[in-house]
Coordinates of C-alpha atoms in Angstrom, one line a residue:
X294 CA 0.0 0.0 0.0
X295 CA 1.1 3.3 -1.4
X296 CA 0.8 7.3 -0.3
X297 CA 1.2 10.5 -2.0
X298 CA 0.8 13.5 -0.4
X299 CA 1.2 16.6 -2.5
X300 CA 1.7 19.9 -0.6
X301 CA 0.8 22.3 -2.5
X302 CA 0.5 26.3 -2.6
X303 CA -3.0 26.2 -2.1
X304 CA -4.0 22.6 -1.0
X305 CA -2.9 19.5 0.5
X306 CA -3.9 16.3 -1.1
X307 CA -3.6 12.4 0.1
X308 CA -4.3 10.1 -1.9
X309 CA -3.7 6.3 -0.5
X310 CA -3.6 3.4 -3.4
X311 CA -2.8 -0.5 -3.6
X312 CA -1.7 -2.1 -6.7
X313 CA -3.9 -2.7 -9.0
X314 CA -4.4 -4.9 -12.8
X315 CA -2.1 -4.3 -15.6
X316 CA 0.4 -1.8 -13.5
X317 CA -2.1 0.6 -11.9
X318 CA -3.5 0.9 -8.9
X319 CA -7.0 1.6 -6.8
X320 CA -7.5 4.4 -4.5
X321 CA -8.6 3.2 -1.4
X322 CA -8.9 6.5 -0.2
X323 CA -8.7 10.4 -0.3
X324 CA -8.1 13.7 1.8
X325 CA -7.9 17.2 0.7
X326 CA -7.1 20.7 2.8
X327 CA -7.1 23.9 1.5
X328 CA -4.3 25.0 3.7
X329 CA -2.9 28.2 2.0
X330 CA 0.3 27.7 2.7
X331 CA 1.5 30.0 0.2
X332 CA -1.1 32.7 0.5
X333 CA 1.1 35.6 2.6
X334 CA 2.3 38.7 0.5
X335 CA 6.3 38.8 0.2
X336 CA 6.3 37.8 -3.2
X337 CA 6.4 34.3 -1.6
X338 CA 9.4 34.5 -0.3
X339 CA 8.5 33.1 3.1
X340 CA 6.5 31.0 4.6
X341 CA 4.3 32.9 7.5
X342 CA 4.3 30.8 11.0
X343 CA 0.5 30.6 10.3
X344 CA 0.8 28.8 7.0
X345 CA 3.2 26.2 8.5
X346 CA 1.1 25.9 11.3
X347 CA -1.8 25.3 9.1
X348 CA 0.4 22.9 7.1
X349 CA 1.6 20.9 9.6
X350 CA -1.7 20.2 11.3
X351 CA -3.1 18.7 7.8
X352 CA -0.5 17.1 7.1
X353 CA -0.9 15.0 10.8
X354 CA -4.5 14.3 10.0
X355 CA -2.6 13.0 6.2
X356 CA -0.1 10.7 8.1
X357 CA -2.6 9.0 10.7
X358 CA -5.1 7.9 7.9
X359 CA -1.9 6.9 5.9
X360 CA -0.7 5.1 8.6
X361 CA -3.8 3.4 9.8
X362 CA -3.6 1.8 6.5
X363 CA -0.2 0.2 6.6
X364 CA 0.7 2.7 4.2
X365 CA 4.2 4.0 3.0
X366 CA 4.3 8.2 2.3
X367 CA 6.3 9.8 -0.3
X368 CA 5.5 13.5 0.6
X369 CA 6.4 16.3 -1.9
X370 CA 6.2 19.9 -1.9
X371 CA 6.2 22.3 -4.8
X372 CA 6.4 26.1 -5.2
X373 CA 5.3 27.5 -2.1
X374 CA 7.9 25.6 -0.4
X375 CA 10.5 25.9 -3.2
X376 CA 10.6 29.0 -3.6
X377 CA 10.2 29.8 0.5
X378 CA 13.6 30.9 2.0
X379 CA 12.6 29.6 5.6
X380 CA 11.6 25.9 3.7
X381 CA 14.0 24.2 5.9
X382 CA 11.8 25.4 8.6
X383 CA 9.4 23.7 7.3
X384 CA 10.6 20.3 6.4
X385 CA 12.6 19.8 9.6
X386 CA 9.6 20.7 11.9
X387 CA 7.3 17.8 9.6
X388 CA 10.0 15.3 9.6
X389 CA 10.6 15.9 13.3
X390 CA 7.3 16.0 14.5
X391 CA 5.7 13.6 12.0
X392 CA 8.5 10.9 10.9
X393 CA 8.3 11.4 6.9
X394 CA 10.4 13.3 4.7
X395 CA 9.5 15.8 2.9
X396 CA 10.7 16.3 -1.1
X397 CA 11.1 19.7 -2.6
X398 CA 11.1 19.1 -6.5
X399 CA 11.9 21.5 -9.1
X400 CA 9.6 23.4 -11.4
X401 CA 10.8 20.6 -13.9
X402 CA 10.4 17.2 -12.0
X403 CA 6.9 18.7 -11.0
X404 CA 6.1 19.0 -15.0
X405 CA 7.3 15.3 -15.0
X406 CA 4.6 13.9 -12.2
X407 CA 2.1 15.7 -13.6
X408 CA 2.5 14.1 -17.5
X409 CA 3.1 10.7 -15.7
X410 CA -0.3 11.4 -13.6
X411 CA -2.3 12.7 -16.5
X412 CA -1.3 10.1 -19.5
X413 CA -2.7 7.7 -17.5
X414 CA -6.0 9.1 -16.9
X415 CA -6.5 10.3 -20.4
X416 CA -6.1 7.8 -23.4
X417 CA -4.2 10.3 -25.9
X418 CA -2.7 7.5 -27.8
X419 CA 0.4 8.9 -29.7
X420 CA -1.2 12.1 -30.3
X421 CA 1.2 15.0 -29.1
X422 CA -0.6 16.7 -26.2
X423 CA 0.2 20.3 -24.3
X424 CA -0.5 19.4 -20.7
X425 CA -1.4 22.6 -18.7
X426 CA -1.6 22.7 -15.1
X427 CA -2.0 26.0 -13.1
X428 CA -1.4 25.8 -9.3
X429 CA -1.5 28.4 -6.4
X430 CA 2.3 29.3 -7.0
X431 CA 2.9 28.1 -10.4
X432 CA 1.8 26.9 -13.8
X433 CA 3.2 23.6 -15.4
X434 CA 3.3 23.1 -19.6
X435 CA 4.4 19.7 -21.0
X436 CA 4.5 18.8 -24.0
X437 CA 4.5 14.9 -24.6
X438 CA 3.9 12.4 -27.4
X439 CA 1.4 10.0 -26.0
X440 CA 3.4 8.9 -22.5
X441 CA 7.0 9.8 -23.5
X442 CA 7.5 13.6 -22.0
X443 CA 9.4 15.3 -24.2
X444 CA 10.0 19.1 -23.1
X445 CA 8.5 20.6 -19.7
X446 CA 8.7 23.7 -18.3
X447 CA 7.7 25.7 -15.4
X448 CA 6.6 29.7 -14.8
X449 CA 5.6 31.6 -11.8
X450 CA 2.4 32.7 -12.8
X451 CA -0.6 30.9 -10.2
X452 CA -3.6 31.7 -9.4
X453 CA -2.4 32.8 -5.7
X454 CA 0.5 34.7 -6.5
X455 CA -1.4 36.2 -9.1
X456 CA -4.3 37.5 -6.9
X457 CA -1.5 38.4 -4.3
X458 CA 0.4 40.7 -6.7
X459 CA -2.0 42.5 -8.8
X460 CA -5.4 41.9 -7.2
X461 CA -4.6 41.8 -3.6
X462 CA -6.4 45.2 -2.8
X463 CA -10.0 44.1 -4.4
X464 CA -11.4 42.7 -1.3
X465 CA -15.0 42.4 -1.5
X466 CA -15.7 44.2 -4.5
X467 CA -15.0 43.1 -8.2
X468 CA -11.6 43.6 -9.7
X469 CA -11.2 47.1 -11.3
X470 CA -10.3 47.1 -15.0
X471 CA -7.3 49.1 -14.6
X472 CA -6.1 45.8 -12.5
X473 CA -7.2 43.0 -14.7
X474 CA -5.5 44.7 -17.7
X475 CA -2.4 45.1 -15.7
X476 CA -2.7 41.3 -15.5
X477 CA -3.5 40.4 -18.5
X478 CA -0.5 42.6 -19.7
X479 CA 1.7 40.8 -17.3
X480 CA 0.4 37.6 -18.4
X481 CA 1.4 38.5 -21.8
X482 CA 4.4 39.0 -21.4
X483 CA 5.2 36.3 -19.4
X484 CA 3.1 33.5 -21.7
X485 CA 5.4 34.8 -25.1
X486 CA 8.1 32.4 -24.7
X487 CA 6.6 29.6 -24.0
X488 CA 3.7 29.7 -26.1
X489 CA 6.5 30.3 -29.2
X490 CA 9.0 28.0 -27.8
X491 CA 6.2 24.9 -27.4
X492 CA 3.5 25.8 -29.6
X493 CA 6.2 25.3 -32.6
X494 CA 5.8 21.6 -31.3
X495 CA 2.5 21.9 -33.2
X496 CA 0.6 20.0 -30.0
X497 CA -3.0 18.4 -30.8
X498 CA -5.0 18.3 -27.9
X499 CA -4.7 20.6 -25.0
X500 CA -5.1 18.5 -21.8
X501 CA -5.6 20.5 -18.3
X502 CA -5.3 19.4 -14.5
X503 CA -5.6 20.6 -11.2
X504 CA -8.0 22.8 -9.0
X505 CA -8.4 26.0 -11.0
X506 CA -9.1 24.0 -14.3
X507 CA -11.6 21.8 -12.6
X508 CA -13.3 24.5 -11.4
X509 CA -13.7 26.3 -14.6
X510 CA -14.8 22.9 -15.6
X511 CA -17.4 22.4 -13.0
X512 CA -18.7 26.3 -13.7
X513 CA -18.8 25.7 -17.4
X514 CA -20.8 22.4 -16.6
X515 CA -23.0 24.2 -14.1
X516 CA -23.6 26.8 -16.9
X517 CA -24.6 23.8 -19.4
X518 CA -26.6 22.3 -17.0
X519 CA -24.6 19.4 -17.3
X520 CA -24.9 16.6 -14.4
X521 CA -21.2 15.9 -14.3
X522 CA -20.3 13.7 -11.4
X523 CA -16.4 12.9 -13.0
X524 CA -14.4 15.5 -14.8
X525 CA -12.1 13.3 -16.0
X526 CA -12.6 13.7 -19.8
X527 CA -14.4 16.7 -19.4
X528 CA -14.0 18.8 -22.9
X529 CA -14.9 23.2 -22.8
X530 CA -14.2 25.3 -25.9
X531 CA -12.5 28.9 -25.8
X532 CA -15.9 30.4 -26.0
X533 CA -17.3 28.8 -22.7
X534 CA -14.1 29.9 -21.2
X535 CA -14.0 33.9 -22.1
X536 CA -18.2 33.5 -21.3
X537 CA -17.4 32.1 -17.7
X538 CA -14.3 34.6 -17.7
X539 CA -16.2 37.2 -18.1
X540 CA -18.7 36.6 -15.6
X541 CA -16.1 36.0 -12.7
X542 CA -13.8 38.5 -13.3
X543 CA -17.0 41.2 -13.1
X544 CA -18.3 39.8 -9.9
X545 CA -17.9 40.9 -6.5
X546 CA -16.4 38.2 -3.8
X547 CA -20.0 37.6 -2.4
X548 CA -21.5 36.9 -6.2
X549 CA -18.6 35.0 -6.7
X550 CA -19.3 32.6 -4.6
X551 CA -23.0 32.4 -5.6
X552 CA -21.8 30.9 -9.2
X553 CA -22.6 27.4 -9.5
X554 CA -20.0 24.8 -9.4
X555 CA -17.4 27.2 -8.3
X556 CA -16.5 26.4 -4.9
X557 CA -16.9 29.1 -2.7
X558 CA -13.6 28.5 -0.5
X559 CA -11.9 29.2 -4.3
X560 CA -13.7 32.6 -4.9
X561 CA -11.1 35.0 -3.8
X562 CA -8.3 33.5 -6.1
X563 CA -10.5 32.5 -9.0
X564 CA -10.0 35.7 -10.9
X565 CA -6.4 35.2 -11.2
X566 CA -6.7 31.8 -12.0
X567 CA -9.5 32.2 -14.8
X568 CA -7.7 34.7 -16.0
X569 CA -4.4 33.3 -16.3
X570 CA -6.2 30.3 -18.4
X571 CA -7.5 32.5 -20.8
X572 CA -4.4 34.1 -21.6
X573 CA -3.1 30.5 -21.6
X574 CA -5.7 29.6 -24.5
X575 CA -5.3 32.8 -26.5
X576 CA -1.4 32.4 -26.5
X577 CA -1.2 28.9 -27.9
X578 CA -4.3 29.8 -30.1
X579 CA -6.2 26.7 -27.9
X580 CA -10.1 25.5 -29.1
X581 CA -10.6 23.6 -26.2
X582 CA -9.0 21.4 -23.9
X583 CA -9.8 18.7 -22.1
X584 CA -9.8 17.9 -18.5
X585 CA -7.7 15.2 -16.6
X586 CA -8.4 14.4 -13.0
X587 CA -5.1 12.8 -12.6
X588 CA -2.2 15.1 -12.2
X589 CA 1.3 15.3 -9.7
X590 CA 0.0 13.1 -6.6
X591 CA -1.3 10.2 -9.1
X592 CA 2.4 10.4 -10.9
X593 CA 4.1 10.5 -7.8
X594 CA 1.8 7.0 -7.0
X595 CA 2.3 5.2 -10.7
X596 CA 6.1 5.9 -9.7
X597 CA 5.7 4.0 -6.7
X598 CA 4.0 0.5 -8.3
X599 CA 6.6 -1.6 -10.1
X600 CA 5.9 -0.4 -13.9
X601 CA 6.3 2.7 -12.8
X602 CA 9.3 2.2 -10.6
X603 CA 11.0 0.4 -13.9
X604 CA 9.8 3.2 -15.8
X605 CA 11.2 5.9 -13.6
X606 CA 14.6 3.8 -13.9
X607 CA 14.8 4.0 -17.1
X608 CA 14.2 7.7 -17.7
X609 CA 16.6 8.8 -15.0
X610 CA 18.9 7.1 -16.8
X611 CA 18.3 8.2 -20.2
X612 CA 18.4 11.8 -19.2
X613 CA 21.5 11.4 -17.7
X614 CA 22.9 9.6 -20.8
X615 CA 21.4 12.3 -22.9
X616 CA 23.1 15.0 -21.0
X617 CA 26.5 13.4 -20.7
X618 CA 26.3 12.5 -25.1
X619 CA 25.6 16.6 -25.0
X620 CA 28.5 17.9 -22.9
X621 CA 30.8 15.0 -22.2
X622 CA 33.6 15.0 -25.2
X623 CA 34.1 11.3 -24.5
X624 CA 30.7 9.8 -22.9
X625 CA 31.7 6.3 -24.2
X626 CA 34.5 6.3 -21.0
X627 CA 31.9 7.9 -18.6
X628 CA 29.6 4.5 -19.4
X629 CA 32.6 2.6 -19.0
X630 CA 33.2 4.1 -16.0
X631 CA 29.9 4.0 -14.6
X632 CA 29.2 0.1 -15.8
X633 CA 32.9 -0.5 -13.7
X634 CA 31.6 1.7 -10.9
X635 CA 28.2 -0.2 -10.3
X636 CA 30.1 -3.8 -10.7
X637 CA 32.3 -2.4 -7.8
X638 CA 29.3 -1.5 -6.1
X639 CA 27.9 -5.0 -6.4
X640 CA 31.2 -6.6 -5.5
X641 CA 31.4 -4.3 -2.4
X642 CA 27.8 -4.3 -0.9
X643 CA 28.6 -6.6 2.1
X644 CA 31.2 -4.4 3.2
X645 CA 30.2 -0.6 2.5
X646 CA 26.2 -1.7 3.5
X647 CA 24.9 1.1 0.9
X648 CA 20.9 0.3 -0.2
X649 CA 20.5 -0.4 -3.8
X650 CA 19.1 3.2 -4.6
X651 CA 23.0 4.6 -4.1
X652 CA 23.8 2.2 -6.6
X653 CA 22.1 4.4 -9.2
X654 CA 23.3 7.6 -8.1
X655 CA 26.1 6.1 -8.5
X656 CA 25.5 5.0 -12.0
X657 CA 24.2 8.6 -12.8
X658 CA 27.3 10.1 -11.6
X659 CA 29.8 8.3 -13.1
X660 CA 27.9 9.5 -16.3
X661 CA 28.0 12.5 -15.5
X662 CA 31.2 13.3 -14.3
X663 CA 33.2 14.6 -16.7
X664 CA 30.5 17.2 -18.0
X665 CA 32.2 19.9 -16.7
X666 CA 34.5 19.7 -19.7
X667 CA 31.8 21.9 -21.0
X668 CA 32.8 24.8 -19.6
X669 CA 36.5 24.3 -19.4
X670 CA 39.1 20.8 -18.8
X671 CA 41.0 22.7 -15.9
X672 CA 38.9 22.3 -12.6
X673 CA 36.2 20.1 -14.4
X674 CA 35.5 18.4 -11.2
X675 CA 34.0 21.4 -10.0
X676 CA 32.0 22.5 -13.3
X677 CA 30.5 18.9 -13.1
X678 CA 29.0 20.1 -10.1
X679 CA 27.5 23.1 -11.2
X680 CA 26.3 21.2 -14.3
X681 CA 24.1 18.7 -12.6
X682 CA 23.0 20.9 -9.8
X683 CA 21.7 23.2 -12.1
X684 CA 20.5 21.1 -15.4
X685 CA 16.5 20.7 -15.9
X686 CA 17.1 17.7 -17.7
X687 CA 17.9 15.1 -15.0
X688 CA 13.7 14.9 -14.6
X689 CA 12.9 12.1 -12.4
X690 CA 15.2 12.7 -9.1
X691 CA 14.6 14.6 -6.7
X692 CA 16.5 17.8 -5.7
X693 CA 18.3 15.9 -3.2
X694 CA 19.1 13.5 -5.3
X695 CA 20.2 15.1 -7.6
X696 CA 22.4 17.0 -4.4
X697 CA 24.3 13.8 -4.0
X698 CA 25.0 12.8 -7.7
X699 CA 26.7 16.1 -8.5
X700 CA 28.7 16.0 -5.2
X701 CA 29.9 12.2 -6.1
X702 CA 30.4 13.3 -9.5
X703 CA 32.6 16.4 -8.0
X704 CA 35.1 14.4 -5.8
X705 CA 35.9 12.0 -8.7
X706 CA 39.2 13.7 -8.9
X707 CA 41.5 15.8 -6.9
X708 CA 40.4 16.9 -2.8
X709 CA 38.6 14.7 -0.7
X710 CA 35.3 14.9 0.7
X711 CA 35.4 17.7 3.7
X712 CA 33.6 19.6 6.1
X713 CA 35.5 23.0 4.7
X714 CA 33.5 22.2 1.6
X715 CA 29.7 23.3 2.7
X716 CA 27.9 21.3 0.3
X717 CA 29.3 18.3 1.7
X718 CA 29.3 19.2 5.1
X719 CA 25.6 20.7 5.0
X720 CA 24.8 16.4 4.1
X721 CA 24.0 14.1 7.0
X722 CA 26.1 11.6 8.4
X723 CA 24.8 8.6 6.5
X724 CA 24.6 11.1 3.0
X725 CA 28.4 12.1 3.6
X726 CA 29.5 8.3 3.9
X727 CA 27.3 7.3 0.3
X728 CA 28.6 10.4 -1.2
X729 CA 32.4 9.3 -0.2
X730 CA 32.1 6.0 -0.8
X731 CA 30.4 6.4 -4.3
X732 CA 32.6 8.8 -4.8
X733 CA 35.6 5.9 -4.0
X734 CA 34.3 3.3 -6.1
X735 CA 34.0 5.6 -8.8
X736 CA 37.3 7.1 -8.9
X737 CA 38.9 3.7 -8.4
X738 CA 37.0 2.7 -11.6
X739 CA 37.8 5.9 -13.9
X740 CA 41.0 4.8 -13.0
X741 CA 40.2 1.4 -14.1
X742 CA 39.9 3.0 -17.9
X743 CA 42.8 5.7 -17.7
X744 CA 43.6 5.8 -21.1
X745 CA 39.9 5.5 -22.2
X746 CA 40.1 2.4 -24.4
X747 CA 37.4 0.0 -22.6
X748 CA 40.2 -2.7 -21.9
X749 CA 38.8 -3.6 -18.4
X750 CA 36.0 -4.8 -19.6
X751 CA 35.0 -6.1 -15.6
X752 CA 35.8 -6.4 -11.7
X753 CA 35.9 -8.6 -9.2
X754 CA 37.1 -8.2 -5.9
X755 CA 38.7 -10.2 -2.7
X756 CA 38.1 -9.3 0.6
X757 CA 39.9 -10.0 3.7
X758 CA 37.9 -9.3 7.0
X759 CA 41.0 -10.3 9.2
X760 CA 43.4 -8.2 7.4
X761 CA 41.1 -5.7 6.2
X762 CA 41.9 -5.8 2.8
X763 CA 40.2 -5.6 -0.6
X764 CA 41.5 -6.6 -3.6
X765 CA 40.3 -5.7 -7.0
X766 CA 40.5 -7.9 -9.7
X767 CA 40.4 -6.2 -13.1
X768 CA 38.9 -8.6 -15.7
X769 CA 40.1 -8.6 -19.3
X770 CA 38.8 -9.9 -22.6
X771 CA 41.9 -11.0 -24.0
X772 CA 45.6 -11.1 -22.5
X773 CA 46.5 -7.0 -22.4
X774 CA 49.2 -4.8 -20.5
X775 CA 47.4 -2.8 -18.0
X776 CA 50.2 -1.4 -16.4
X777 CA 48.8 2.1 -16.9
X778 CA 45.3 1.3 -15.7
X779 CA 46.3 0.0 -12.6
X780 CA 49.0 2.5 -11.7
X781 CA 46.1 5.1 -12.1
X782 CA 43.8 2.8 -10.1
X783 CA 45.6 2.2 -7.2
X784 CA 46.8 6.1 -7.3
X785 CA 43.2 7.2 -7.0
X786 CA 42.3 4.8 -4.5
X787 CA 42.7 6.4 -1.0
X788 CA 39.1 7.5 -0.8
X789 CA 37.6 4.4 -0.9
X790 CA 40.6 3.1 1.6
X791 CA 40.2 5.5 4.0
X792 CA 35.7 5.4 4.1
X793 CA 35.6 1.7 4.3
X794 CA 38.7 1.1 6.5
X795 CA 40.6 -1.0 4.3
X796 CA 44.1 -1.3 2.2
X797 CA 42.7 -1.7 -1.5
X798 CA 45.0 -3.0 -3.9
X799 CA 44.7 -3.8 -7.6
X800 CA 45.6 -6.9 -8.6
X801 CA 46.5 -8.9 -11.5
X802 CA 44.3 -8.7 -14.2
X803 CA 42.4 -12.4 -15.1
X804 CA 40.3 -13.3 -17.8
X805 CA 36.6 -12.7 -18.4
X806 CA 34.0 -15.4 -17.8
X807 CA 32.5 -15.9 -20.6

C-alpha cells in the first residue's frame, strides 16, 4: 500500500492506493485541505508561522489515515515551499514531528509527475498533447507524445500569487479594469516564450489538471446544466471559457461565490486563475481542452508500483545519458566508467552496506562526471557540479538526489570529501558516507579506464575481513598490459581506503568469464 501527499500552494492532497491490474493501482482512499500555505504577500518568499502551522496540522490528519492503513508516504512539496527561503523550517519541523520526509522538487520534475499522472488518466494514444496545469504558486506546460514527455517547463504565474500581486487590494468588491488589464499585460508577457518555444511543437490536444481547471470545468458544466459527477474527460471550448471569464472577473467576492459549481472556498483566487487560463488559450491559439483528474500526486503513485518504478529507472537514466552525449567529449569512458563503478558496487555491498538506490546515483554520476569539460578541462570536477546541480534535464530525481549525484560526480578527482567544503558538510552523516564511498568506487573505476580504451572490460574483488583488505581484480577480454590502468587505479584509491577502512590494492588482471 502506497501514499502520495502533494503539498501544494494552495491545497494539500492524500491520496492512499494498492496495486492494482495491468500496473495501476486503486485508491482506497482520499483527503484534501485547503491550507494556503502559500497565500502571505512577500512575493512568496517566506513562509508565515501561520501557514506552517496550518500545514503541519493537515498534514498530521494525512499521516494517521496513511498510517492506519499500513501505508508508505512519499510526501512532496512544490512552489510555495520551493521557492520559500525559511523551507528548511518547514521540512525539519514535519520530519521531526511527523516521521516522513518531505521532497522539494523543481519546477521541472513537477512538470514530469504531472504528464506521468495525467497520460494515464487520459487515453491520448500517440497524439502529441500540451499538458497545462495551473497551481497556487505556479503553472506547469508539458508537452508529450502519448506517455513519452518530451519538453516541460515551469513559470511563476498561479492563481495565488497572481491574486496576491495584482489583485490583492480588491477585497469584497469586483476587480477594477485598470487591475485586470495590468494582468493580462503581465500575463502576456510572461506566456510569449513559452507559447513560441512549445507551440512550434505543433501540439494536438490541450489537456488541463488541477483545482483551478476543474473548477472552470465544474462552472462551465454548471452553466450547461450538465450533471457531471467525473471530470475526467471533461472537454470546454474557448468560447465557454471567455463566457465564464467574463462573468467572474465582473463579480464581486459575495457573487462569486453564488456561481454554480465554483466552490466558494476558491472565490477570492479564482479571478487570477481564470484569467491566467484565458491568456493561456489565447497564446497557444487553444479551441478547447480537455480535462484530466489525474495530475502530480497520481504520478508520484504510478512511480511507486513496479511499472512505474522500472519506468522511472529507465528515464533517470536516459536523461542522464542524454546529457552526458551533450557535454561530455568522451561519454563512451563515462559508461565505462559507470558500468565498472556499479560492478564495484555490487562486489562491495557486504562491506560498505549502501541500499540499492545509491547504486544508481552512483550510475548517474559516473555518467555525468566529466561534464564539466563543457565549460573548461582545468577544474572540471568542480563544473561537473554546477552542471548537474543546475540542469533541468535530470527529470525524475529529486532535488536531493540530484544534491548527491553532483557532489559524487565532483570528488571524482583531486580533494577529498570535507567539512571545509559546505555542500558536503551541509549532508547528514549517512549522506556524507554514500557520497564518499560512491565517490571511492568511482574514482577507483575511472582509473580502471585511464587511457579510455574499454580494456577492463569487468571487476571482481577479494576481501579480507581479518586483514582488512580488498582486492580488486580487473577482468580482461583478452591477454593486455594494463600497467597504466592500474597504476592510475591504485593512485586514485585512498578515498575508498580511507571510508571503508581497508588497504585496496589492484591486482592482476584475469580473464573474463565468458
Amino acid at each position: 500500500m502506497h501514499a502520495a501527499i502533494d503539498i501544494g500552494t494552495n491545497s494539500f492532497h492524500l491520496v492512499v492506493a494498492r496495486g492494482g491490474t495491468e500496473g495501476g493501482f486503486e485508491v482506497v482512499t482520499t483527503e484534501k485541505d485547503m491550507v494556503r500555505l502559500g497565500s502571505q504577500g512577500e512575493g512568496m518568499r517566506r513562509l508565515s508561522p501561520d501557514g506552517i502551522e496550518r500545514g503541519v496540522k493537515a498534514l498530521t490528519r494525512m499521516v494517521e489515515v496513511a498510517h492506519s492503513l499500513g501505508a508508505d508516504i512519499r510526501a512532496v512539496a512544490t512552489s510555495a515551499v520551493r521557492e520559500a527561503e525559511n523551507r528548511a523550517e518547514f521540512v525539519e519541523r514535519v520530519e521531526r514531528e511527523l516521521g516522513i520526509s518531505v521532497e522539494v522538487v523543481s519546477g521541472t520534475e513537477e512538470a514530469r509527475l504531472i504528464h506521468h499522472g495525467v497520460v494515464h488518466a487520459i487515453p491520448v494514444g500517440d497524439q502529441r498533447c500540451l499538458i497545462v496545469d495551473i497551481g497556487g504558486g505556479s503553472t506547469e506546460f508539458i508537452v508529450g507524445d502519448g506517455p513519452t514527455l518530451i519538453e516541460p517547463r515551469s513559470l511563476r504565474l498561479g492563481a495565488i500569487r497572481l491574486t496576491t500581486e495584482y489583485l490583492g487590494e480588491m477585497g469584497e468588491e469586483a476587480p477594477t479594469m485598470e487591475a485586470r488589464l495590468a494582468l493580462r499585460a503581465h500575463l502576456r508577457g510572461a506566456l510569449d516564450g513559452v507559447s513560441r518555444d512549445l507551440g512550434r511543437l505543433q501540439p494536438e490536444l490541450a489537456i488541463g489538471s488541477s483545482g483551478t481547471i476543474s473548477t472552470v470545468a465544474e462552472i462551465i458544466a454548471a452553466e450547461r446544466r450538465d450533471d457531471v459527477r467525473n471530470l475526467n474527460g471533461f472537454t470546454f471550448t474557448a468560447a465557454e471559457l471567455k463566457a465564464a471569464t467574463q462573468r467572474v472577473v465582473t463579480s464581486t467576492l459575495a457573487e462569486r461565490k453564488a456561481i454554480k459549481g465554483l466552490d466558494e472556498r476558491r472565490a477570492d483566487i479564482i479571478v487570477g486563475g481564470i484569467v491566467l487560463l484565458d491568456e493561456i488559450f489565447a497564446a497557444f491559439g487553444l479551441e478547447e481542452m480537455t480535462v484530466s483528474e489525474y495530475a502530480l500526486r497520481e504520478g508520484v503513485l504510478f512511480d511507486r508500483f513496479p511499472a512505474g518504478a522500472e519506468h522511472l529507472r529507465d528515464l533517470r537514466r536516459s536523461n542522464a545519458l542524454r546529457l552526458a552525449r551533450q557535454l561530455d567529449p568522451d561519454s563512451g569512458h563515462a559508461v565505462t566508467a559507470a558500468n565498472l563503478a556499479t560492478t564495484l558496487f555490487d562486489e562491495t555491498a557486504a562491506i560498505h552496506g549502501l541500499e540499492p538506490s545509491a547504486r544508481e546515483l552512483l550510475e548517474v554520476a559516473g555518467l555525468l562526471h566529466n561534464v564539466g569539460m563543457f565549460i573548461s578541462h582545468s577544474g572540471h570536477h568542480k563544473h561537473s557540479y554546477y552542471v548537474i546541480r543546475n540542469s533541468e534535464r535530470l527529470t525524475g530525481f529529486t532535488e536531493h538526489e540530484v544534491e548527491l549525484v553532483a557532489l559524487i560526480a565532483r570528488y571524482h578527482r583531486r580533494s577529498l570529501p570535507t567539512q571545509k567544503h559546505r555542500p558536503f558538510a551541509a549532508l547528514s552523516a549517512d549522506d556524507q558516507y554514500l557520497v564518499s564511498v560512491c565517490a571511492g568506487l568511482l574514482r577507483v573505476a575511472i582509473g580502471l579506464d585511464r587511457r579510455h580504451r574499454g580494456l577492463v572490460v569487468s571487476v571482481a574483488t577479494e576481501y579480507s575481513e581479518k586483514r582488512k583488505k580488498l582486492t580488486v581484480l580487473p577482468r580482461v577480454a583478452k591477454t593486455t598490459d594494463l600497467a597504466v590502468e592500474i597504476a592510475a587505479a591504485t593512485e586514485r584509491s585512498a578515498l575508498l581506503a580511507g571510508v571503508l577502512e581497508a588497504d585496496v590494492v589492484v591486482g592482476s588482471p584475469v580473464a573474463a568469464a565468458g
